[in-house]
mmCIF file of C-alpha atoms in Angstrom:
data_model
loop_
_atom_site.group_PDB
_atom_site.id
_atom_site.type_symbol
_atom_site.label_atom_id
_atom_site.label_comp_id
_atom_site.label_asym_id
_atom_site.label_seq_id
_atom_site.Cartn_x
_atom_site.Cartn_y
_atom_site.Cartn_z
ATOM 1 C CA MET A 1022 117.044 209.940 -46.138
ATOM 2 C CA ALA A 1023 113.644 211.396 -45.496
ATOM 3 C CA LEU A 1024 112.069 212.453 -42.281
ATOM 4 C CA CYS A 1025 108.530 211.620 -41.516
ATOM 5 C CA TYR A 1026 106.082 212.961 -38.997
ATOM 6 C CA PRO A 1027 103.109 210.638 -38.503
ATOM 7 C CA THR A 1028 99.582 211.828 -37.746
ATOM 8 C CA PRO A 1029 97.451 208.805 -36.785
ATOM 9 C CA ILE A 1030 93.709 208.865 -37.863
ATOM 10 C CA PHE A 1031 91.653 206.136 -36.432
ATOM 11 C CA THR A 1032 88.914 204.522 -38.484
ATOM 12 C CA PRO A 1033 86.244 203.272 -36.488
ATOM 13 C CA GLY A 1034 86.130 199.582 -36.131
ATOM 14 C CA ASN A 1035 84.443 197.487 -33.604
ATOM 15 C CA TRP A 1036 84.840 199.728 -30.589
ATOM 16 C CA ASN A 1037 83.495 198.174 -27.540
ATOM 17 C CA ASP A 1038 82.917 199.543 -24.231
ATOM 18 C CA SER A 1039 85.542 197.393 -22.659
ATOM 19 C CA ASP A 1040 87.897 194.740 -23.483
ATOM 20 C CA GLU A 1041 88.399 191.324 -21.950
ATOM 21 C CA LEU A 1042 90.179 192.852 -19.239
ATOM 22 C CA GLY A 1043 87.665 195.452 -18.504
ATOM 23 C CA ARG A 1044 89.633 198.318 -19.832
ATOM 24 C CA PRO A 1045 87.258 200.924 -21.450
ATOM 25 C CA GLY A 1046 87.359 201.714 -25.111
ATOM 26 C CA ALA A 1047 89.137 198.833 -26.569
ATOM 27 C CA LEU A 1048 89.594 198.866 -30.454
ATOM 28 C CA ASN A 1049 89.228 195.441 -31.980
ATOM 29 C CA SER A 1050 92.271 195.341 -33.672
ATOM 30 C CA SER A 1051 90.904 192.757 -36.465
ATOM 31 C CA GLU A 1052 88.470 195.477 -37.580
ATOM 32 C CA GLY A 1053 89.880 198.887 -36.586
ATOM 33 C CA GLN A 1054 92.206 200.380 -38.846
ATOM 34 C CA LEU A 1055 94.868 203.032 -38.397
ATOM 35 C CA HIS A 1056 95.390 205.659 -41.058
ATOM 36 C CA VAL A 1057 98.747 207.084 -40.764
ATOM 37 C CA GLN A 1058 99.574 210.185 -42.752
ATOM 38 C CA PHE A 1059 103.420 210.562 -43.290
ATOM 39 C CA GLN A 1060 104.872 213.950 -44.476
ATOM 40 C CA HIS A 1061 108.324 213.290 -45.840
ATOM 41 C CA HIS A 1062 110.575 216.411 -45.446
ATOM 42 C CA GLN A 1063 113.949 217.013 -46.807
ATOM 43 C CA SER A 1064 116.276 219.957 -45.312
ATOM 44 C CA GLU A 1065 114.899 222.279 -48.171
ATOM 45 C CA GLY A 1066 111.100 221.723 -47.551
ATOM 46 C CA LEU A 1067 108.218 219.332 -48.078
ATOM 47 C CA ILE A 1068 108.950 216.953 -51.206
ATOM 48 C CA SER A 1069 106.154 214.223 -50.781
ATOM 49 C CA SER A 1070 102.932 213.264 -48.962
ATOM 50 C CA GLU A 1071 101.254 209.992 -49.078
ATOM 51 C CA PRO A 1072 98.734 208.171 -46.947
ATOM 52 C CA VAL A 1073 99.928 204.955 -45.486
ATOM 53 C CA GLU A 1074 97.169 202.217 -44.117
ATOM 54 C CA ALA A 1075 98.453 200.068 -41.106
ATOM 55 C CA PHE A 1076 96.728 197.688 -39.125
ATOM 56 C CA MET A 1077 96.717 198.176 -35.277
ATOM 57 C CA GLY A 1078 99.326 196.094 -33.663
ATOM 58 C CA LYS A 1079 101.663 196.495 -36.715
ATOM 59 C CA GLY A 1080 103.093 199.711 -35.358
ATOM 60 C CA GLY A 1081 103.053 203.205 -36.935
ATOM 61 C CA GLY A 1082 106.735 203.554 -37.463
ATOM 62 C CA CYS A 1083 108.339 205.798 -40.039
ATOM 63 C CA VAL A 1084 108.975 204.227 -43.582
ATOM 64 C CA PRO A 1085 111.426 205.654 -46.110
ATOM 65 C CA SER A 1086 109.971 207.747 -48.771
ATOM 66 C CA LYS A 1087 109.315 206.024 -52.225
ATOM 67 C CA HIS A 1088 110.020 209.387 -53.944
ATOM 68 C CA ARG A 1089 113.608 209.911 -55.082
ATOM 69 C CA ALA A 1090 115.582 212.634 -53.646
ATOM 70 C CA PRO A 1091 116.232 215.823 -55.389
ATOM 71 C CA ALA A 1092 118.714 215.771 -58.259
ATOM 72 C CA GLY A 1093 122.193 216.019 -56.965
ATOM 73 C CA VAL A 1094 121.385 215.105 -53.320
ATOM 74 C CA ALA A 1095 121.663 211.445 -53.919
ATOM 75 C CA ASP A 1096 125.260 211.746 -54.978
ATOM 76 C CA GLN A 1097 126.592 213.729 -52.193
ATOM 77 C CA ASP A 1098 128.138 212.118 -49.328
ATOM 78 C CA PRO A 1099 125.762 212.014 -46.384
ATOM 79 C CA THR A 1100 128.618 212.342 -43.751
ATOM 80 C CA ASP A 1101 129.871 215.736 -45.334
ATOM 81 C CA PRO A 1102 128.486 218.487 -43.309
ATOM 82 C CA GLU A 1103 128.397 220.692 -46.085
ATOM 83 C CA ARG A 1104 126.064 218.421 -48.188
ATOM 84 C CA ILE A 1105 123.179 220.550 -47.637
ATOM 85 C CA THR A 1106 123.247 223.753 -49.400
ATOM 86 C CA PRO A 1107 121.273 226.666 -47.549
ATOM 87 C CA VAL A 1108 118.478 228.372 -49.294
ATOM 88 C CA SER A 1109 119.644 231.934 -50.215
ATOM 89 C CA GLY A 1110 118.579 234.289 -47.613
ATOM 90 C CA GLN A 1111 117.749 231.670 -45.161
ATOM 91 C CA ASN A 1112 118.734 232.517 -41.409
ATOM 92 C CA GLN A 1113 120.932 229.913 -39.608
ATOM 93 C CA THR A 1114 123.171 229.870 -36.544
ATOM 94 C CA SER A 1115 126.706 229.321 -36.062
ATOM 95 C CA SER A 1116 128.309 227.708 -32.847
ATOM 96 C CA THR A 1117 131.325 229.258 -31.727
ATOM 97 C CA ASN A 1118 132.921 228.651 -28.285
ATOM 98 C CA ASN A 1119 129.488 227.202 -27.121
ATOM 99 C CA THR A 1120 127.734 230.353 -27.982
ATOM 100 C CA THR A 1121 125.000 230.429 -30.678
ATOM 101 C CA THR A 1122 125.485 233.268 -33.006
ATOM 102 C CA PRO A 1123 123.040 234.169 -35.566
ATOM 103 C CA VAL A 1124 124.032 233.828 -39.282
ATOM 104 C CA GLN A 1125 122.366 235.977 -42.249
ATOM 105 C CA ASP A 1126 123.255 235.195 -45.757
ATOM 106 C CA GLY A 1127 126.423 233.497 -44.730
ATOM 107 C CA VAL A 1128 127.592 236.468 -42.495
ATOM 108 C CA ILE A 1129 127.995 235.975 -38.737
ATOM 109 C CA GLN A 1130 125.904 238.530 -36.764
ATOM 110 C CA SER A 1131 126.858 239.950 -33.408
ATOM 111 C CA ALA A 1132 124.894 238.192 -30.810
ATOM 112 C CA LYS A 1133 122.355 240.396 -28.939
ATOM 113 C CA LYS A 1134 123.016 240.566 -25.187
ATOM 114 C CA LEU A 1135 120.215 239.689 -22.816
ATOM 115 C CA ARG A 1136 119.427 242.931 -20.694
ATOM 116 C CA ILE A 1137 118.256 243.034 -17.096
ATOM 117 C CA PHE A 1138 116.862 246.397 -16.185
ATOM 118 C CA LEU A 1139 117.684 247.774 -12.623
ATOM 119 C CA VAL A 1140 114.867 250.066 -11.851
ATOM 120 C CA PHE A 1141 115.080 251.834 -8.512
ATOM 121 C CA TYR A 1142 114.205 254.728 -6.417
ATOM 122 C CA SER A 1143 116.996 256.355 -4.324
ATOM 123 C CA MET A 1144 116.588 259.212 -1.976
ATOM 124 C CA TYR A 1145 119.836 259.553 -0.415
ATOM 125 C CA GLY A 1146 121.887 257.408 -2.847
ATOM 126 C CA HIS A 1147 121.917 254.074 -0.908
ATOM 127 C CA VAL A 1148 119.737 252.213 -3.206
ATOM 128 C CA GLU A 1149 121.510 253.762 -6.123
ATOM 129 C CA LEU A 1150 124.915 252.669 -5.065
ATOM 130 C CA MET A 1151 123.424 249.170 -4.625
ATOM 131 C CA ALA A 1152 121.963 249.285 -7.961
ATOM 132 C CA LYS A 1153 125.353 250.030 -9.521
ATOM 133 C CA THR A 1154 127.042 247.404 -7.635
ATOM 134 C CA ILE A 1155 124.496 244.597 -8.785
ATOM 135 C CA LYS A 1156 125.032 246.067 -12.381
ATOM 136 C CA LYS A 1157 128.654 244.972 -12.017
ATOM 137 C CA GLY A 1158 127.489 241.449 -11.151
ATOM 138 C CA VAL A 1159 125.107 241.159 -14.124
ATOM 139 C CA ASP A 1160 127.880 242.662 -16.462
ATOM 140 C CA SER A 1161 130.390 240.012 -15.327
ATOM 141 C CA VAL A 1162 128.200 237.215 -16.828
ATOM 142 C CA GLU A 1163 128.898 236.760 -20.437
ATOM 143 C CA GLY A 1164 125.828 237.631 -22.759
ATOM 144 C CA VAL A 1165 124.068 239.560 -20.038
ATOM 145 C CA GLU A 1166 124.206 243.281 -19.137
ATOM 146 C CA GLY A 1167 122.472 245.313 -16.622
ATOM 147 C CA VAL A 1168 120.729 248.756 -17.509
ATOM 148 C CA LEU A 1169 120.062 251.306 -14.871
ATOM 149 C CA TYR A 1170 116.814 253.330 -14.750
ATOM 150 C CA ARG A 1171 115.164 255.744 -12.117
ATOM 151 C CA VAL A 1172 111.444 255.744 -11.302
ATOM 152 C CA PRO A 1173 109.896 259.218 -11.658
ATOM 153 C CA GLU A 1174 110.054 261.457 -8.482
ATOM 154 C CA THR A 1175 106.695 262.153 -6.886
ATOM 155 C CA LEU A 1176 107.685 264.901 -4.213
ATOM 156 C CA PRO A 1177 107.796 268.434 -5.297
ATOM 157 C CA PRO A 1178 111.125 270.349 -5.270
ATOM 158 C CA ASP A 1179 110.492 272.438 -2.287
ATOM 159 C CA VAL A 1180 109.573 269.328 -0.232
ATOM 160 C CA LEU A 1181 112.915 267.439 -1.383
ATOM 161 C CA ALA A 1182 115.051 270.580 -0.397
ATOM 162 C CA GLN A 1183 113.532 270.737 3.157
ATOM 163 C CA MET A 1184 114.316 266.936 3.395
ATOM 164 C CA ARG A 1185 117.849 267.671 2.307
ATOM 165 C CA VAL A 1186 117.908 265.309 -0.514
ATOM 166 C CA PRO A 1187 120.700 265.422 -2.900
ATOM 167 C CA GLN A 1188 120.194 266.615 -6.363
ATOM 168 C CA LYS A 1189 119.787 263.690 -8.829
ATOM 169 C CA ASP A 1190 122.225 263.619 -11.627
ATOM 170 C CA ASN A 1191 121.332 262.838 -15.194
ATOM 171 C CA GLU A 1192 123.416 259.854 -15.612
ATOM 172 C CA VAL A 1193 120.748 257.424 -14.908
ATOM 173 C CA PRO A 1194 117.622 257.980 -17.210
ATOM 174 C CA VAL A 1195 114.163 257.954 -15.988
ATOM 175 C CA ILE A 1196 111.869 255.084 -17.138
ATOM 176 C CA SER A 1197 108.227 254.886 -17.927
ATOM 177 C CA ALA A 1198 106.161 251.642 -17.428
ATOM 178 C CA GLU A 1199 106.059 250.949 -21.025
ATOM 179 C CA GLY A 1200 109.730 250.776 -21.129
ATOM 180 C CA LEU A 1201 109.817 247.634 -19.208
ATOM 181 C CA VAL A 1202 108.747 245.492 -21.925
ATOM 182 C CA GLU A 1203 112.177 245.643 -23.553
ATOM 183 C CA ALA A 1204 113.744 243.713 -20.496
ATOM 184 C CA ASP A 1205 114.630 240.000 -20.122
ATOM 185 C CA GLY A 1206 114.614 240.242 -16.525
ATOM 186 C CA LEU A 1207 114.083 243.001 -13.811
ATOM 187 C CA LEU A 1208 115.509 243.931 -10.297
ATOM 188 C CA PHE A 1209 113.618 246.519 -8.555
ATOM 189 C CA GLY A 1210 115.348 248.572 -5.917
ATOM 190 C CA PHE A 1211 113.619 250.856 -3.278
ATOM 191 C CA PRO A 1212 113.933 252.164 0.342
ATOM 192 C CA THR A 1213 111.301 251.020 2.873
ATOM 193 C CA ARG A 1214 108.455 253.161 4.441
ATOM 194 C CA TYR A 1215 106.944 251.463 7.416
ATOM 195 C CA GLY A 1216 107.987 247.925 6.214
ATOM 196 C CA SER A 1217 107.011 248.329 2.621
ATOM 197 C CA MET A 1218 108.076 250.015 -0.565
ATOM 198 C CA ALA A 1219 108.455 253.918 -0.804
ATOM 199 C CA ALA A 1220 105.471 255.694 -2.287
ATOM 200 C CA GLN A 1221 107.573 256.682 -5.315
ATOM 201 C CA MET A 1222 108.034 252.913 -6.332
ATOM 202 C CA LYS A 1223 104.521 252.253 -5.694
ATOM 203 C CA ALA A 1224 103.450 254.980 -7.693
ATOM 204 C CA PHE A 1225 105.498 253.518 -10.498
ATOM 205 C CA PHE A 1226 103.877 250.161 -10.164
ATOM 206 C CA ASP A 1227 100.460 251.560 -9.988
ATOM 207 C CA SER A 1228 101.352 253.119 -13.470
ATOM 208 C CA MET A 1229 101.968 249.734 -14.845
ATOM 209 C CA TRP A 1230 98.080 248.744 -15.207
ATOM 210 C CA GLY A 1231 98.379 248.789 -18.751
ATOM 211 C CA LEU A 1232 101.030 246.111 -18.779
ATOM 212 C CA TRP A 1233 99.049 244.186 -16.315
ATOM 213 C CA GLU A 1234 95.912 244.653 -18.380
ATOM 214 C CA GLN A 1235 97.738 242.680 -21.302
ATOM 215 C CA GLN A 1236 99.863 240.619 -18.972
ATOM 216 C CA THR A 1237 102.690 241.805 -20.899
ATOM 217 C CA LEU A 1238 105.310 241.025 -18.377
ATOM 218 C CA ALA A 1239 104.008 237.603 -17.526
ATOM 219 C CA GLY A 1240 106.854 234.993 -17.281
ATOM 220 C CA VAL A 1241 109.564 237.804 -16.932
ATOM 221 C CA PRO A 1242 112.067 236.923 -13.827
ATOM 222 C CA ALA A 1243 112.302 239.719 -11.376
ATOM 223 C CA GLY A 1244 113.556 240.492 -8.014
ATOM 224 C CA PHE A 1245 114.104 243.167 -5.419
ATOM 225 C CA PHE A 1246 116.775 244.902 -3.405
ATOM 226 C CA VAL A 1247 116.021 247.441 -0.586
ATOM 227 C CA SER A 1248 117.456 249.616 2.032
ATOM 228 C CA THR A 1249 116.194 250.537 5.667
ATOM 229 C CA GLY A 1250 117.030 252.895 8.306
ATOM 230 C CA THR A 1251 117.420 250.233 11.087
ATOM 231 C CA GLN A 1252 117.723 246.429 11.626
ATOM 232 C CA GLY A 1253 114.265 245.961 12.261
ATOM 233 C CA GLY A 1254 113.207 248.404 9.699
ATOM 234 C CA GLY A 1255 112.018 245.804 7.136
ATOM 235 C CA GLN A 1256 115.004 244.057 5.369
ATOM 236 C CA GLU A 1257 112.682 241.151 4.623
ATOM 237 C CA THR A 1258 108.977 242.568 4.776
ATOM 238 C CA THR A 1259 109.909 245.421 2.415
ATOM 239 C CA ALA A 1260 110.804 242.896 -0.269
ATOM 240 C CA TRP A 1261 108.010 240.286 0.460
ATOM 241 C CA THR A 1262 105.211 242.722 0.640
ATOM 242 C CA ALA A 1263 106.268 243.629 -2.970
ATOM 243 C CA VAL A 1264 105.923 240.140 -4.182
ATOM 244 C CA THR A 1265 102.222 240.887 -4.701
ATOM 245 C CA GLN A 1266 103.057 243.346 -7.560
ATOM 246 C CA LEU A 1267 104.966 240.573 -9.263
ATOM 247 C CA ALA A 1268 102.106 238.030 -8.699
ATOM 248 C CA HIS A 1269 99.526 240.065 -10.404
ATOM 249 C CA HIS A 1270 101.463 240.655 -13.385
ATOM 250 C CA GLY A 1271 102.587 237.185 -13.657
ATOM 251 C CA MET A 1272 106.260 237.772 -13.285
ATOM 252 C CA LEU A 1273 108.517 235.122 -11.728
ATOM 253 C CA TYR A 1274 109.906 236.220 -8.467
ATOM 254 C CA VAL A 1275 113.531 235.277 -8.122
ATOM 255 C CA PRO A 1276 114.889 235.387 -4.495
ATOM 256 C CA ILE A 1277 118.685 234.928 -3.811
ATOM 257 C CA GLY A 1278 117.935 232.458 -0.934
ATOM 258 C CA TYR A 1279 121.155 231.384 0.785
ATOM 259 C CA THR A 1280 123.128 231.297 -2.362
ATOM 260 C CA PHE A 1281 125.499 233.780 -1.114
ATOM 261 C CA GLY A 1282 127.132 231.069 1.179
ATOM 262 C CA ALA A 1283 128.850 231.685 4.317
ATOM 263 C CA GLY A 1284 128.313 235.332 4.071
ATOM 264 C CA MET A 1285 124.728 234.956 4.793
ATOM 265 C CA PHE A 1286 125.535 233.449 8.077
ATOM 266 C CA LYS A 1287 128.282 235.656 9.444
ATOM 267 C CA MET A 1288 127.377 237.681 12.681
ATOM 268 C CA ASP A 1289 130.275 239.613 13.292
ATOM 269 C CA SER A 1290 129.106 242.903 11.912
ATOM 270 C CA ILE A 1291 125.860 244.581 10.862
ATOM 271 C CA ARG A 1292 124.673 243.505 7.426
ATOM 272 C CA GLY A 1293 121.635 244.192 5.379
ATOM 273 C CA GLY A 1294 120.250 241.827 2.963
ATOM 274 C CA SER A 1295 118.070 238.677 3.272
ATOM 275 C CA PRO A 1296 116.980 235.534 1.228
ATOM 276 C CA TYR A 1297 114.539 237.839 -0.524
ATOM 277 C CA GLY A 1298 117.408 240.034 -2.029
ATOM 278 C CA ALA A 1299 120.265 242.410 -1.281
ATOM 279 C CA GLY A 1300 119.827 245.276 1.259
ATOM 280 C CA VAL A 1301 121.667 247.919 2.998
ATOM 281 C CA PHE A 1302 121.107 249.829 6.343
ATOM 282 C CA SER A 1303 121.201 253.515 5.803
ATOM 283 C CA GLY A 1304 120.922 254.618 9.382
ATOM 284 C CA ASP A 1305 120.204 258.323 9.624
ATOM 285 C CA GLY A 1306 121.221 258.492 5.895
ATOM 286 C CA THR A 1307 124.966 258.933 6.549
ATOM 287 C CA ARG A 1308 125.949 255.108 6.986
ATOM 288 C CA GLU A 1309 127.587 253.782 3.843
ATOM 289 C CA PRO A 1310 127.069 249.969 2.700
ATOM 290 C CA ASN A 1311 129.972 247.826 4.134
ATOM 291 C CA GLU A 1312 131.882 245.367 2.058
ATOM 292 C CA THR A 1313 129.565 242.525 2.845
ATOM 293 C CA GLU A 1314 126.529 244.286 1.800
ATOM 294 C CA LEU A 1315 128.228 245.289 -1.425
ATOM 295 C CA ALA A 1316 129.424 241.714 -2.140
ATOM 296 C CA LEU A 1317 125.915 240.314 -1.701
ATOM 297 C CA ALA A 1318 124.523 243.133 -4.067
ATOM 298 C CA GLU A 1319 127.214 241.802 -6.706
ATOM 299 C CA HIS A 1320 126.294 238.427 -5.998
ATOM 300 C CA GLN A 1321 122.714 239.297 -6.690
ATOM 301 C CA GLY A 1322 123.585 240.596 -9.983
ATOM 302 C CA ARG A 1323 125.517 237.610 -10.923
ATOM 303 C CA TYR A 1324 122.906 234.960 -9.550
ATOM 304 C CA MET A 1325 119.977 237.009 -11.548
ATOM 305 C CA ALA A 1326 121.926 237.260 -14.741
ATOM 306 C CA SER A 1327 122.576 233.301 -14.652
ATOM 307 C CA ILE A 1328 118.780 232.793 -14.120
ATOM 308 C CA VAL A 1329 117.823 235.076 -16.969
ATOM 309 C CA LYS A 1330 120.311 233.227 -19.170
ATOM 310 C CA ARG A 1331 119.039 229.904 -18.249
ATOM 311 C CA PHE A 1332 115.456 230.925 -19.025
ATOM 312 C CA ALA A 1333 116.640 232.280 -22.395
ATOM 313 C CA ARG A 1334 118.414 229.149 -23.243
ATOM 314 C CA THR A 1335 115.493 226.882 -22.529
ATOM 315 C CA SER A 1336 112.962 229.221 -24.284
#
């Protein structure tokens, strides 16, 4: 059975300014003709192409091909799922457990996981702990993995020493702006400085001008998680003032809203985080994230992974 894709081509007939009902541009069906070009395809390629002429009002429906099928195809049972022999070297897909897996030359390939980059700056370790917790949430979603990256430090070592900033380990690599293009989703984490992102993260965003110029990251889902010293120190403003960075790149901001459920409404303890993203209160630097803050962070990871997965499926 041939599949056909009609391409209508109108031949000018008696084209009036309006019809009897006053509708503009009516084509007189007694004179105008519609030429439809049908292309007949089989599963292994184009086998015929012929013009078909039809009068308006007759419909431009698909018509069966007048050409015979290739030898051997007509004798096969059309209900047999193996009736079509794939072309050698052709890429296909295999569906296993509702997961589409690529097939090359008849061999099932391992499916490549979607990757969400967790790009952060952490001075005293609070944001880093949040990033690692978010990664747990991301990794819990099948087919998605979180990848941790630091942004470059901008302060000199002697200043960091005076500020009693702990030495960074080499477990988490430093990323450059160009490395972001490999991500399927992005989550940026940073502490606040007067209600907006720390200078180190701002410097990293400033280094992304080349990506902005080409709009390389346009359409990439992205979000934030933050750390503040006090309850009124910018749990919300630190995130929403950063949205301008995403907007100029064309990235898609993904807040968590109130998807965390009842945990977003509890007032029995101090808790960081907001509808804009997960958050933690660091106090003077010695306070550790509580269970609710960590649970919210892990939830953001799962939620972001589900959004990225949905985007990948629809695209």
